[in-house]
Structures are given as C-alpha cells and as structure tokens.
PDB file of C-alpha atoms in Angstrom:
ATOM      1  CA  UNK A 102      95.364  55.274 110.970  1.00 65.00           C
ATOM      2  CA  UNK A 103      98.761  56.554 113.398  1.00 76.00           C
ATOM      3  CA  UNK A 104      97.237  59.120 115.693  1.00 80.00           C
ATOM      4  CA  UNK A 105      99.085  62.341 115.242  1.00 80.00           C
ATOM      5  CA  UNK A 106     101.736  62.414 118.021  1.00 84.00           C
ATOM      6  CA  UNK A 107     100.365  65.681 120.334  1.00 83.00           C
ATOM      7  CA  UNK A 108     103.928  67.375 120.769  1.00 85.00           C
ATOM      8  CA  UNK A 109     104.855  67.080 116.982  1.00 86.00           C
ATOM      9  CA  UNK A 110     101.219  68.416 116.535  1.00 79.00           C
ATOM     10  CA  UNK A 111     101.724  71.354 119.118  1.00 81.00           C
ATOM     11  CA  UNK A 112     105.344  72.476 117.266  1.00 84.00           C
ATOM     12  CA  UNK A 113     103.239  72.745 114.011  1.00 83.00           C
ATOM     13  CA  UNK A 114     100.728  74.673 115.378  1.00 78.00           C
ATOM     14  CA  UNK A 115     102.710  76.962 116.936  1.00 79.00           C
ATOM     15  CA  UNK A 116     105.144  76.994 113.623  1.00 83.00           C
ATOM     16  CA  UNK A 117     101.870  78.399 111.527  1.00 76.00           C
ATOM     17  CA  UNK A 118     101.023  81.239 114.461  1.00 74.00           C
ATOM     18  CA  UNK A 119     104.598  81.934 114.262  1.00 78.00           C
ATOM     19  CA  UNK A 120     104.120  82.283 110.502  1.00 78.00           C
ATOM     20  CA  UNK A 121     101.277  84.031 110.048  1.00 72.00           C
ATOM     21  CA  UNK A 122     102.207  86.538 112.711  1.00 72.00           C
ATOM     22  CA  UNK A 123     105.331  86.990 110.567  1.00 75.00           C
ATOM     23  CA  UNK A 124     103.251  87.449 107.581  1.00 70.00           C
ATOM     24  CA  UNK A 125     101.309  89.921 109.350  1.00 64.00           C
ATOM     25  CA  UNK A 126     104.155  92.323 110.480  1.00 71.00           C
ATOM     26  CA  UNK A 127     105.307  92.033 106.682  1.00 72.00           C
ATOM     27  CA  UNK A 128     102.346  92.999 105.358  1.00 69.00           C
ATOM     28  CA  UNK A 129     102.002  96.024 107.918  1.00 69.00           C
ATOM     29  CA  UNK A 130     105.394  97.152 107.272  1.00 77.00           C
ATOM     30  CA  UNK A 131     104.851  97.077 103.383  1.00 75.00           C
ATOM     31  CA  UNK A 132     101.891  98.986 104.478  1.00 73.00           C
ATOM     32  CA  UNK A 133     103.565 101.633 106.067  1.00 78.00           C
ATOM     33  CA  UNK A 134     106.456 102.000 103.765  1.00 83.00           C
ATOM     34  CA  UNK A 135     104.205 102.683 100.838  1.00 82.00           C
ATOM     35  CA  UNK A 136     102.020 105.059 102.868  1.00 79.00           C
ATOM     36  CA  UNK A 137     105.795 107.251 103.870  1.00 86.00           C
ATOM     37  CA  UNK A 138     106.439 107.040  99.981  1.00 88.00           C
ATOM     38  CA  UNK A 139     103.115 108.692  99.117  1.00 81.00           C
ATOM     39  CA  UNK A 140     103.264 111.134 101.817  1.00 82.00           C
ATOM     40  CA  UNK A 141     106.796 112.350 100.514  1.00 88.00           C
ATOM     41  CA  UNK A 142     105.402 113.085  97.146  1.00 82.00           C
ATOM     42  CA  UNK A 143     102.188 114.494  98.606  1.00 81.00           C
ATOM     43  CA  UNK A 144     104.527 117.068 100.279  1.00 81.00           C
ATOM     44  CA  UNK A 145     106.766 118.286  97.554  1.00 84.00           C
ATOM     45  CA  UNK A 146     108.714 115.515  96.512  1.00 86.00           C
ATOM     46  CA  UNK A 147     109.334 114.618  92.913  1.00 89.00           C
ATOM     47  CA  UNK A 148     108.820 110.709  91.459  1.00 89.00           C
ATOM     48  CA  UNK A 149     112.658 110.810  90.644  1.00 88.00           C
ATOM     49  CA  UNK A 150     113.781 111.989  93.964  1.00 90.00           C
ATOM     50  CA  UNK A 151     112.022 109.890  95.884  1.00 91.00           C
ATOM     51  CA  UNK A 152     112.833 107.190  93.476  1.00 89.00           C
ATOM     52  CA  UNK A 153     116.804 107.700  93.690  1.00 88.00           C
ATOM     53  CA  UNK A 154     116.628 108.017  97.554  1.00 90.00           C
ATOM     54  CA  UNK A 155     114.712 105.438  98.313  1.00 88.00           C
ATOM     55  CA  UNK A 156     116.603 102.800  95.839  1.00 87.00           C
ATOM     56  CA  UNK A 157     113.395 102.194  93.384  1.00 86.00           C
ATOM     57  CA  UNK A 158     112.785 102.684  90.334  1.00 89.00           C
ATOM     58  CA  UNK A 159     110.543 105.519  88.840  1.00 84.00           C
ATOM     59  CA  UNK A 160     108.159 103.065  87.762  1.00 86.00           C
ATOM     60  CA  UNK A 161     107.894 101.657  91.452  1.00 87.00           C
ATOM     61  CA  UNK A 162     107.452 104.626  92.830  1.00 86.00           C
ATOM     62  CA  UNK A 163     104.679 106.102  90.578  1.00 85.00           C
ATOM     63  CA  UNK A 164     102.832 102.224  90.997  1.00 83.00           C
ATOM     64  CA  UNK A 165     103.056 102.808  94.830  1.00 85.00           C
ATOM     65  CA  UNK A 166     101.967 107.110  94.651  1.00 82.00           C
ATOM     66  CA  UNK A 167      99.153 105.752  92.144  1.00 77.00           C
ATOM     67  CA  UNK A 168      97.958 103.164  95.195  1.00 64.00           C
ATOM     68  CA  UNK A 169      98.572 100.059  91.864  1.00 54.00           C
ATOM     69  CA  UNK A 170     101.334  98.490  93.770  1.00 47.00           C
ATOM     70  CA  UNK A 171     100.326  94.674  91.853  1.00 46.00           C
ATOM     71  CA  UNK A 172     103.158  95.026  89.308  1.00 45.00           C
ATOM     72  CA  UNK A 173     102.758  93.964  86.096  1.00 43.00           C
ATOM     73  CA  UNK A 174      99.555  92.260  84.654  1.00 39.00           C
ATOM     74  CA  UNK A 175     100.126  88.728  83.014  1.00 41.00           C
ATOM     75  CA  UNK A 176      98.618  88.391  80.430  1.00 40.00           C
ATOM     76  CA  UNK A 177      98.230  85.150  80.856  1.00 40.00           C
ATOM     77  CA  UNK A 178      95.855  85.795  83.576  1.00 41.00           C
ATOM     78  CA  UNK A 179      92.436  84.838  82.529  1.00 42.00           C
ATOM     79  CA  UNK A 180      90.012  86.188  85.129  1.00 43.00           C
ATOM     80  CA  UNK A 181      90.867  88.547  88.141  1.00 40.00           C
ATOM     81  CA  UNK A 182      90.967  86.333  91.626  1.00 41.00           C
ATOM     82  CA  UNK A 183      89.836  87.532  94.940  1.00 43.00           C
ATOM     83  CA  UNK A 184      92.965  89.511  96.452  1.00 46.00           C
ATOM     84  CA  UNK A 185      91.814  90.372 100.118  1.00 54.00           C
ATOM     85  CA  UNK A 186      94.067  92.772 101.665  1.00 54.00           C
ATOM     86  CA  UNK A 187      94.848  90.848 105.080  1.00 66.00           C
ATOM     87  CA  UNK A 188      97.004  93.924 106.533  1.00 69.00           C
ATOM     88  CA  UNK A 189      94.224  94.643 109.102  1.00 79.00           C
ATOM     89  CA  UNK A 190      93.613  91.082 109.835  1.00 85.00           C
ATOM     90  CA  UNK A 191      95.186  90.188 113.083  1.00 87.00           C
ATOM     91  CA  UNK A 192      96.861  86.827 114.095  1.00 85.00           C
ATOM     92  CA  UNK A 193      93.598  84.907 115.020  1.00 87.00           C
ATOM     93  CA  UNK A 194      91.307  85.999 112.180  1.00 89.00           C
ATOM     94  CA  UNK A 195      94.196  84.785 109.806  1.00 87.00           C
ATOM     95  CA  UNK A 196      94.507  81.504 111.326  1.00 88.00           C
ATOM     96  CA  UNK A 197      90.314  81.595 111.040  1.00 91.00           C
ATOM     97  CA  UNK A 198      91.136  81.853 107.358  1.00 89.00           C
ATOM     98  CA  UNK A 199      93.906  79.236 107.310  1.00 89.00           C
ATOM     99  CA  UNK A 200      92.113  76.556 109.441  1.00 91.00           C
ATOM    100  CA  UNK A 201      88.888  77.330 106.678  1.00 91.00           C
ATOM    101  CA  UNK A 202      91.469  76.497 103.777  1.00 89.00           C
ATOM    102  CA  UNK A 203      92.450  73.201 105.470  1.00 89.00           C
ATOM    103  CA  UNK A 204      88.530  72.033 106.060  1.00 91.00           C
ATOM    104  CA  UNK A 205      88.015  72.742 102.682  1.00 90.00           C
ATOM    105  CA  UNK A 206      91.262  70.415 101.408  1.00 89.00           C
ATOM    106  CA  UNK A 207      90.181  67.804 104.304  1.00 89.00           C
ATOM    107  CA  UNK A 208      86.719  67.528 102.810  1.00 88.00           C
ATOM    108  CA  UNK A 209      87.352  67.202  99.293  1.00 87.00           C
ATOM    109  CA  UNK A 210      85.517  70.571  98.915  1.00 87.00           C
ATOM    110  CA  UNK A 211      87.247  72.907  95.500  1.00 82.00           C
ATOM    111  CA  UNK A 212      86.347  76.194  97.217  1.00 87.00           C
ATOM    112  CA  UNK A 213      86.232  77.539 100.853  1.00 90.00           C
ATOM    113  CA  UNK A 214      82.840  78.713 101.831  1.00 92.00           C
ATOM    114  CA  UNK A 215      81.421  80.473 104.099  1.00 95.00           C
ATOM    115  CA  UNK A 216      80.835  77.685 106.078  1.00 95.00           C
ATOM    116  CA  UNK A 217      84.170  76.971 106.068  1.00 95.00           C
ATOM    117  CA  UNK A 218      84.721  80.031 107.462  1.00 95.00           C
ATOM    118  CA  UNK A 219      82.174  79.339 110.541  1.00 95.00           C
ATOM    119  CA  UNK A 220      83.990  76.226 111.110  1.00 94.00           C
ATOM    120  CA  UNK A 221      87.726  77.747 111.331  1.00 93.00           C
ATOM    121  CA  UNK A 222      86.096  80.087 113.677  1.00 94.00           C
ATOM    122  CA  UNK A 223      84.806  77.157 115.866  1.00 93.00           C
ATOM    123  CA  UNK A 224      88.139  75.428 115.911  1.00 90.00           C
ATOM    124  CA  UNK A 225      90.366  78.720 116.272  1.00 86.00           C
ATOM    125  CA  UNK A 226      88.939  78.618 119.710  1.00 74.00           C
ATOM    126  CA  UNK A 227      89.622  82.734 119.945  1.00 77.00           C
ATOM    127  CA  UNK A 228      88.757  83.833 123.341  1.00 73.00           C
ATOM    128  CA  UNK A 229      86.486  86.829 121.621  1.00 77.00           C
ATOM    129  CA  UNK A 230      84.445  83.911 119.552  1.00 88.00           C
ATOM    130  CA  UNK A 231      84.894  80.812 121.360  1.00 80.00           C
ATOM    131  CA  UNK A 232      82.133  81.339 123.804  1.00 82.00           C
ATOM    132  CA  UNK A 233      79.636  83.024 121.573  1.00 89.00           C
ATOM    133  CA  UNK A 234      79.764  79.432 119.568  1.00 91.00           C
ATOM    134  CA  UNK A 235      80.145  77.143 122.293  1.00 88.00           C
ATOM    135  CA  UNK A 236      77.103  78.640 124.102  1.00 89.00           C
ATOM    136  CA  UNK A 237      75.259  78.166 121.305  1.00 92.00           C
ATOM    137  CA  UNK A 238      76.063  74.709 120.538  1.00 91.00           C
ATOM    138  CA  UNK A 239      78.047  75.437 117.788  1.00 93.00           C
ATOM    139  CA  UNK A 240      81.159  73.104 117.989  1.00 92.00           C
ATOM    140  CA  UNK A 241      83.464  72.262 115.485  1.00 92.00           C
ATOM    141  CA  UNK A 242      82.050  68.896 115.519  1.00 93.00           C
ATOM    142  CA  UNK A 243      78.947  69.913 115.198  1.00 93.00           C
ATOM    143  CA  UNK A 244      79.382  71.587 112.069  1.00 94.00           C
ATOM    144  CA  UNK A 245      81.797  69.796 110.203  1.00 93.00           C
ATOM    145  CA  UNK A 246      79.351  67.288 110.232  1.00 93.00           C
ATOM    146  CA  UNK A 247      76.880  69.762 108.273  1.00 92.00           C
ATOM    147  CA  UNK A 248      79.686  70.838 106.066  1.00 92.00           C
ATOM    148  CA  UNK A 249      80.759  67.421 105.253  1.00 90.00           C
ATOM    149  CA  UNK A 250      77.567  66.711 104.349  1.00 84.00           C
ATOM    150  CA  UNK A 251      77.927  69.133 101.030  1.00 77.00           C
ATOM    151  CA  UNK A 252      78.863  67.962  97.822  1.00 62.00           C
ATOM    152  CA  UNK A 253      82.364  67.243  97.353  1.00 57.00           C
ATOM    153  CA  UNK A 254      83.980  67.808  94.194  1.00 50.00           C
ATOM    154  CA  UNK A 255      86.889  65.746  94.828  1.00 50.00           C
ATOM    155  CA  UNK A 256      88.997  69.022  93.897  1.00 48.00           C
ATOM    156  CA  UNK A 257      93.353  67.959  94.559  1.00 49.00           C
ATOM    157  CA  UNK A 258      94.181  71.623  94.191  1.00 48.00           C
ATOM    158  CA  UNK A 259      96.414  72.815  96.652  1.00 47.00           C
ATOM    159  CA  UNK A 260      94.671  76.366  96.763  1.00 49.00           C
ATOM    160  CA  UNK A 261      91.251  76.878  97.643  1.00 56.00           C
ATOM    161  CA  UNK A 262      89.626  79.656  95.979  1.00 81.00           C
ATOM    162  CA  UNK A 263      86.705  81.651  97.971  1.00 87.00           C
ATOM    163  CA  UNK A 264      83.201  81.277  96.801  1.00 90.00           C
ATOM    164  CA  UNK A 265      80.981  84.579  96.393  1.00 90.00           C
ATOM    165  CA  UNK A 266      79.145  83.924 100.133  1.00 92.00           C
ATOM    166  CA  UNK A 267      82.804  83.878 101.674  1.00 92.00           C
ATOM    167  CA  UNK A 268      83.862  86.860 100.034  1.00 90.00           C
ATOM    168  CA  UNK A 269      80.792  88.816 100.859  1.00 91.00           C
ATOM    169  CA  UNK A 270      81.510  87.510 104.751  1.00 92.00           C
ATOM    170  CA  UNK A 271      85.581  89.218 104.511  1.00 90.00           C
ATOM    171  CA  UNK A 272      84.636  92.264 102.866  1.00 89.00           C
ATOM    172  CA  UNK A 273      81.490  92.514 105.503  1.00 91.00           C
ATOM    173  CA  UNK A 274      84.109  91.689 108.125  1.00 92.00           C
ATOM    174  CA  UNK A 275      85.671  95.119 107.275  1.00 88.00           C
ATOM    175  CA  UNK A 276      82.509  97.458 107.448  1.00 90.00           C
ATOM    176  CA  UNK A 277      81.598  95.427 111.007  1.00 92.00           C
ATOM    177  CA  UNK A 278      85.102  96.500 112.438  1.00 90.00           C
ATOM    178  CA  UNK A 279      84.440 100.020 111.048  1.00 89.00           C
ATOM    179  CA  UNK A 280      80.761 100.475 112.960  1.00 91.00           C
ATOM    180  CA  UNK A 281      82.533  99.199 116.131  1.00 88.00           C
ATOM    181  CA  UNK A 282      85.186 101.864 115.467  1.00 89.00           C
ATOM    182  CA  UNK A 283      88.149  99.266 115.745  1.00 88.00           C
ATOM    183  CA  UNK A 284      91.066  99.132 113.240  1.00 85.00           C
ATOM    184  CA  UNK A 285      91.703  95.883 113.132  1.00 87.00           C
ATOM    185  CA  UNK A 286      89.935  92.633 111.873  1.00 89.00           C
ATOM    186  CA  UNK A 287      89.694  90.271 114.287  1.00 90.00           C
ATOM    187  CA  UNK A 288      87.670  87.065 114.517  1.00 92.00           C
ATOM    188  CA  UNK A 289      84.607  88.691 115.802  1.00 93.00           C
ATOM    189  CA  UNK A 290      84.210  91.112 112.917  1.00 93.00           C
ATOM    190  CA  UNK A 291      84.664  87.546 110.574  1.00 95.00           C
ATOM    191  CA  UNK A 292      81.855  86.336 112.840  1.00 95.00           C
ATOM    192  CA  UNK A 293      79.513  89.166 112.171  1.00 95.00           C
ATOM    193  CA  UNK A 294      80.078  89.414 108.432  1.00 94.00           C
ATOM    194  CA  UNK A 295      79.039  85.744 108.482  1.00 95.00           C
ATOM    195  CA  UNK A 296      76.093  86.826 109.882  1.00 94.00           C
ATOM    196  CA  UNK A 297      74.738  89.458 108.262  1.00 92.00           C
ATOM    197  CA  UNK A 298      74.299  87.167 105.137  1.00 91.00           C
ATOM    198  CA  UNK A 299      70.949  85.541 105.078  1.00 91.00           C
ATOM    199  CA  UNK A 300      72.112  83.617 101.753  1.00 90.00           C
ATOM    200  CA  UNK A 301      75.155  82.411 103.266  1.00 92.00           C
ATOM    201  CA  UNK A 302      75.500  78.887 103.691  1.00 93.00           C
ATOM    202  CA  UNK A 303      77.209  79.654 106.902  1.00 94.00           C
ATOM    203  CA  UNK A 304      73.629  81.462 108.322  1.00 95.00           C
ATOM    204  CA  UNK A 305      71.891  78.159 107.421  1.00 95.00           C
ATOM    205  CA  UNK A 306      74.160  75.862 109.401  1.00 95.00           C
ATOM    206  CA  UNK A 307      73.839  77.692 112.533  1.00 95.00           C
ATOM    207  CA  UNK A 308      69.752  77.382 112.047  1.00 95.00           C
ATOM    208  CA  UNK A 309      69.892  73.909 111.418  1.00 94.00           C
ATOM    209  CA  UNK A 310      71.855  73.932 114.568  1.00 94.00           C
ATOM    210  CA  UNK A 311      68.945  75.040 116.493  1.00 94.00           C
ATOM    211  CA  UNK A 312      70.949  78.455 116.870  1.00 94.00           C
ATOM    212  CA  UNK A 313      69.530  82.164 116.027  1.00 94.00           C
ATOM    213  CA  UNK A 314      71.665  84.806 114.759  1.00 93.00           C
ATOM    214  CA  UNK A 315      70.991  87.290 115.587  1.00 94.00           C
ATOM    215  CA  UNK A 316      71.216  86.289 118.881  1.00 93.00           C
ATOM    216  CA  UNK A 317      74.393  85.361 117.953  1.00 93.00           C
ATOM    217  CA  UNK A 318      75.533  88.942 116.249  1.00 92.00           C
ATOM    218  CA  UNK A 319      74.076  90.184 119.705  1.00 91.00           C
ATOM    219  CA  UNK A 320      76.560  88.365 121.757  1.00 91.00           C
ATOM    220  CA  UNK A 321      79.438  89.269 120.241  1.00 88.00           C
ATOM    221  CA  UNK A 322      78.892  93.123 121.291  1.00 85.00           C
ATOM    222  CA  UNK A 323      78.461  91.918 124.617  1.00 83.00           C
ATOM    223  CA  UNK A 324      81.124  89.645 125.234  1.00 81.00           C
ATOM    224  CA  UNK A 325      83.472  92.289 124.284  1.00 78.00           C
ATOM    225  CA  UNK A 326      82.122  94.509 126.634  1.00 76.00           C
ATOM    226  CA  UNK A 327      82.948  91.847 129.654  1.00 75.00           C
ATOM    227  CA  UNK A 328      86.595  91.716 128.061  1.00 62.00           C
TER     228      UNK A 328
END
C-alpha cells in the first residue's frame, strides 16, 4: 500500500476544517434569520407582511413562526432518522463527529457508535480533550483496536447512521454544556455525554482500557479550569 503523501494529506485536512467551519456559520446564520423572522411576528407583524418583505412565501414563513422549518414530508420516507441540530456544535466537536463517520466506513462497521465517537475524540486531538485521554491511556490506537474488534457488517453505505448509545451521548452532550452554563457544544461536553452512559459501548472500552470514568468526567472540569 502507497503511504499517503503528508502535504496532500495536510491540504485535505485543512479543506474539511475549512468546510465544516463553513457549515457551521451557515447553520448559525439560518439560525438567526429564522429567530429575526419569529421575533417580527411576535411583535406585531402579520405572516403576509413579513412574507412579502422578506421575499418568502406565506407558507415559509408560517413553517419558520411555527419552529417546523423541515419542509415538506416525503412520503416516501419510511421511518424518521436522527436529525441532530449541529448549530451549537463548534468546529472541533463536528470534526469529532466526522472523524467517528470515517472509523465507522474504515471498519466495515453500518452504524457509528458510541465508540466511534470516543475514538474521533482521541484522534481530533482537541486541546480541551486531548490530555484527559492521553493521560489516561486512551489513544486512538488503543481503541481502534477495541473497536475493530466488533462485528463488522461489511455495510458499503456511504452514510453512517447513529446507533441508540451514540444518540443518547449527542443529546447528553447538550444537557452537559447546559450544567456548565456554556452555549456551545464543544468536544468536552461530547466527552461527558459519553460518559454518563453506563450502557454505552464507549464506557466499556475505556474500562477495558484500565481507565475509570469518572475519573475521567472529573478531569474534564478541571482541565478547563487550567485553560
């Protein structure tokens, strides 16, 4: 196998930051614009107005007021999928997310766990994390080796779906940033949500890795107190 030539390598990593920090400031600014359209019609103004001002249609516009801002359900749609709202996320706990999608696809694994999610946390190498896991002994090595040793399935999709443990860790990730009072996701608050779930296969990894964590879920308070 060609080794991957380092500067090509660099340019591609710093493509995807560039990406997802451009997917970020989208996101916030779709944020923002909906939030000014529902604060003109909580002051006074009518669906039509704002409509006609604003270029939208009346249907838009009530979607957006009403906080339903999917569009139109396919029908052909036969299940709902998990639609995490990244707007809080910020540029490191994305690429957590991205790098978790790419393990996944590299192992042969159909769905992104949560110990995917550990291991795009080890190899994001975010200066709020990175320590916490290194201290620990929890390198990327390290545990790709236990997540390699799971079951593949063999899966060619392009698109890893999230299984239930994963989930649990992103929408945990949210109530963690909330108790530290931040408004933002970051990778630490990904870290903790990991964390706080016993049944994750994330928690048993770092065990097996002769880890404890809450020792872990201790750290992380107190390395952002030294930042």
């Amino acid at each position: 196998m060609t080794p991957l030539d380092p500067a090509t390598l660099r340019e591609a990593r710093d493509s995807r930051d560039r990406m997802l920090e451009a997917q970020h400031a989208l996101e916030r600014s779709r944020a923002d614009y909906s939030h000014a359209i529902r604060r003109l019609h909580a002051e006074g103004g009518s669906l039509r107005e704002i409509a006609e001002s604003l270029g939208l249609s009346h249907q838009r516009v009530h979607q957006i007021v009403e906080g339903d801002e999917r569009g139109p359900v396919r029908r052909s749609s036969p299940r709902r999928r998990f639609d995490w709202p990244f707007t809080r996320f910020t540029r490191r706990a994305r690429q957590v997310v991205v790098l978790a999608q790419e393990e996944a696809a590299t192992l042969g694994q159909a769905r992104v766990g949560s110990e995917h999610l550990l291991l795009g946390l080890a190899r994001a190498e975010d200066e709020s994390t990175a320590s916490v896991l290194a201290e620990a002994g929890l390198t990327a090595n390290a545990i790709r080796e236990r997540v390699a040793g799971l079951e593949p399935s063999g899966s060619k999709r392009r698109h890893h779906g999230f299984t239930r443990a994963a989930k649990r860790a992103l929408e945990s990730s949210l109530r963690e940033a909330q108790a530290l009072g931040d408004n933002y996701i970051g990778a630490e608050h990904i870290l903790l949500g990991l964390l706080s779930d016993e049944r994750a296969g994330a928690v048993a990894i770092v065990r097996e890795l002769g880890a404890d964590p809450e020792a872990l879920r201790a750290a992380v308070p107190a390395q952002r107190a030294q930042a």
